[in-house]
Amino acid sequence: MDSFLSEIKISKDVFVTICKIALAEIEHIAAVDKVHLSGRLFDEYASANRLSIHLYLTVQYGCNIQNLVDDVNRVVAGCITKMIGLAPDSINIYITDMTVPPTSKKSGIGG
């Protein structure tokens, strides 16, 4: 049997989509502002890691940011590893904004 070499190239857009779908599963993320990817996987001249993911997020007021960051790391790394077969070298999370959920206004007597 003859052997041959094959190469698969995966677009950055695919990685971004996987990250956004993974982040949609996590409570208290109000918006994904930006997903930036870097590393030798995308730039052969990069001296850094093979795959670094930078996530810029808007979160909801009142959440425990450390717990949220732990969840983001676990879920995003798990999804990338499962879908692509490659574990990210690093996931950097930047909280860029925070939203306050609207409060319900009471109406009527005494409200």
CSV table of C-alpha atoms in Angstrom, one decimal:
chain,number,residue,atom,x,y,z
A,1,MET,CA,0.0,0.0,0.0
A,2,ASP,CA,1.4,3.4,-0.9
A,3,SER,CA,1.6,6.0,1.7
A,4,PHE,CA,1.0,9.7,1.1
A,5,LEU,CA,1.1,12.9,3.0
A,6,SER,CA,-1.9,15.0,3.4
A,7,GLU,CA,-2.3,18.4,5.0
A,8,ILE,CA,-5.3,20.0,6.5
A,9,LYS,CA,-5.5,23.8,6.9
A,10,ILE,CA,-8.2,25.2,9.1
A,11,SER,CA,-9.2,28.8,8.7
A,12,LYS,CA,-9.0,31.2,11.7
A,13,ASP,CA,-12.7,31.8,11.1
A,14,VAL,CA,-13.4,28.2,12.1
A,15,PHE,CA,-11.5,28.6,15.4
A,16,VAL,CA,-13.4,31.9,16.1
A,17,THR,CA,-16.7,30.2,15.4
A,18,ILE,CA,-15.9,27.3,17.7
A,19,CYS,CA,-14.9,29.8,20.5
A,20,LYS,CA,-18.1,31.8,20.0
A,21,ILE,CA,-20.3,28.7,20.2
A,22,ALA,CA,-18.5,27.5,23.3
A,23,LEU,CA,-18.8,30.9,25.0
A,24,ALA,CA,-22.6,30.9,24.2
A,25,GLU,CA,-22.9,28.0,26.7
A,26,ILE,CA,-21.5,30.0,29.6
A,27,GLU,CA,-23.8,31.9,31.8
A,28,HIS,CA,-23.0,35.6,32.6
A,29,ILE,CA,-21.2,36.4,29.3
A,30,ALA,CA,-23.2,39.3,27.8
A,31,ALA,CA,-21.1,39.6,24.6
A,32,VAL,CA,-18.1,38.3,22.8
A,33,ASP,CA,-16.4,41.5,21.7
A,34,LYS,CA,-13.5,40.0,19.9
A,35,VAL,CA,-11.6,36.7,19.4
A,36,HIS,CA,-7.9,37.0,18.4
A,37,LEU,CA,-5.8,34.0,17.5
A,38,SER,CA,-2.0,33.9,17.3
A,39,GLY,CA,0.9,31.5,17.2
A,40,ARG,CA,2.9,29.4,14.8
A,41,LEU,CA,-0.3,27.7,13.6
A,42,PHE,CA,-1.2,30.9,11.8
A,43,ASP,CA,2.2,32.5,11.3
A,44,GLU,CA,5.2,30.3,10.6
A,45,TYR,CA,7.5,33.1,11.7
A,46,ALA,CA,5.9,33.5,15.1
A,47,SER,CA,8.3,32.5,17.9
A,48,ALA,CA,5.5,32.1,20.4
A,49,ASN,CA,3.2,29.2,21.1
A,50,ARG,CA,1.6,27.1,18.5
A,51,LEU,CA,-2.0,28.3,19.4
A,52,SER,CA,-2.9,31.2,21.7
A,53,ILE,CA,-6.5,32.4,22.0
A,54,HIS,CA,-7.3,35.9,23.2
A,55,LEU,CA,-10.9,36.5,24.2
A,56,TYR,CA,-12.4,40.0,24.7
A,57,LEU,CA,-15.7,39.7,26.7
A,58,THR,CA,-18.4,41.7,28.1
A,59,VAL,CA,-19.8,40.2,31.3
A,60,GLN,CA,-22.9,40.7,33.4
A,61,TYR,CA,-22.7,42.6,36.6
A,62,GLY,CA,-22.8,40.4,39.7
A,63,CYS,CA,-21.0,37.4,38.3
A,64,ASN,CA,-17.9,36.0,40.1
A,65,ILE,CA,-15.2,36.9,37.5
A,66,GLN,CA,-12.7,34.3,38.7
A,67,ASN,CA,-15.3,31.5,38.4
A,68,LEU,CA,-16.3,32.8,35.0
A,69,VAL,CA,-12.7,32.8,33.8
A,70,ASP,CA,-12.2,29.2,35.0
A,71,ASP,CA,-15.4,28.2,33.1
A,72,VAL,CA,-14.2,30.0,29.9
A,73,ASN,CA,-10.8,28.3,30.0
A,74,ARG,CA,-12.3,24.9,30.6
A,75,VAL,CA,-15.1,25.1,28.0
A,76,VAL,CA,-13.1,26.8,25.2
A,77,ALA,CA,-10.1,24.5,25.6
A,78,GLY,CA,-12.3,21.5,25.7
A,79,CYS,CA,-14.2,22.5,22.5
A,80,ILE,CA,-11.1,23.4,20.5
A,81,THR,CA,-9.4,20.1,21.6
A,82,LYS,CA,-12.5,18.1,20.7
A,83,MET,CA,-13.2,19.7,17.4
A,84,ILE,CA,-9.7,20.3,16.1
A,85,GLY,CA,-7.6,17.8,18.0
A,86,LEU,CA,-5.3,20.5,19.2
A,87,ALA,CA,-5.1,21.9,22.8
A,88,PRO,CA,-4.5,25.6,23.0
A,89,ASP,CA,-1.2,26.6,24.5
A,90,SER,CA,-2.9,29.6,26.2
A,91,ILE,CA,-6.2,31.3,26.5
A,92,ASN,CA,-6.1,34.9,27.6
A,93,ILE,CA,-9.3,36.5,28.7
A,94,TYR,CA,-9.8,40.3,28.7
A,95,ILE,CA,-13.0,41.6,30.4
A,96,THR,CA,-13.6,44.7,28.3
A,97,ASP,CA,-17.0,45.8,29.7
A,98,MET,CA,-19.8,44.9,32.1
A,99,THR,CA,-23.5,45.2,31.7
A,100,VAL,CA,-26.1,45.8,34.4
A,101,PRO,CA,-29.3,43.7,33.9
A,102,PRO,CA,-32.4,45.9,33.8
A,103,THR,CA,-34.3,46.2,37.1
A,104,SER,CA,-38.0,45.7,37.1
A,105,LYS,CA,-39.9,48.8,38.0
A,106,LYS,CA,-42.8,48.3,40.3
A,107,SER,CA,-45.9,50.3,39.6
A,108,GLY,CA,-49.0,51.0,41.5
A,109,ILE,CA,-49.6,51.9,45.1
A,110,GLY,CA,-46.5,51.6,47.3
A,111,GLY,CA,-44.3,50.6,44.3
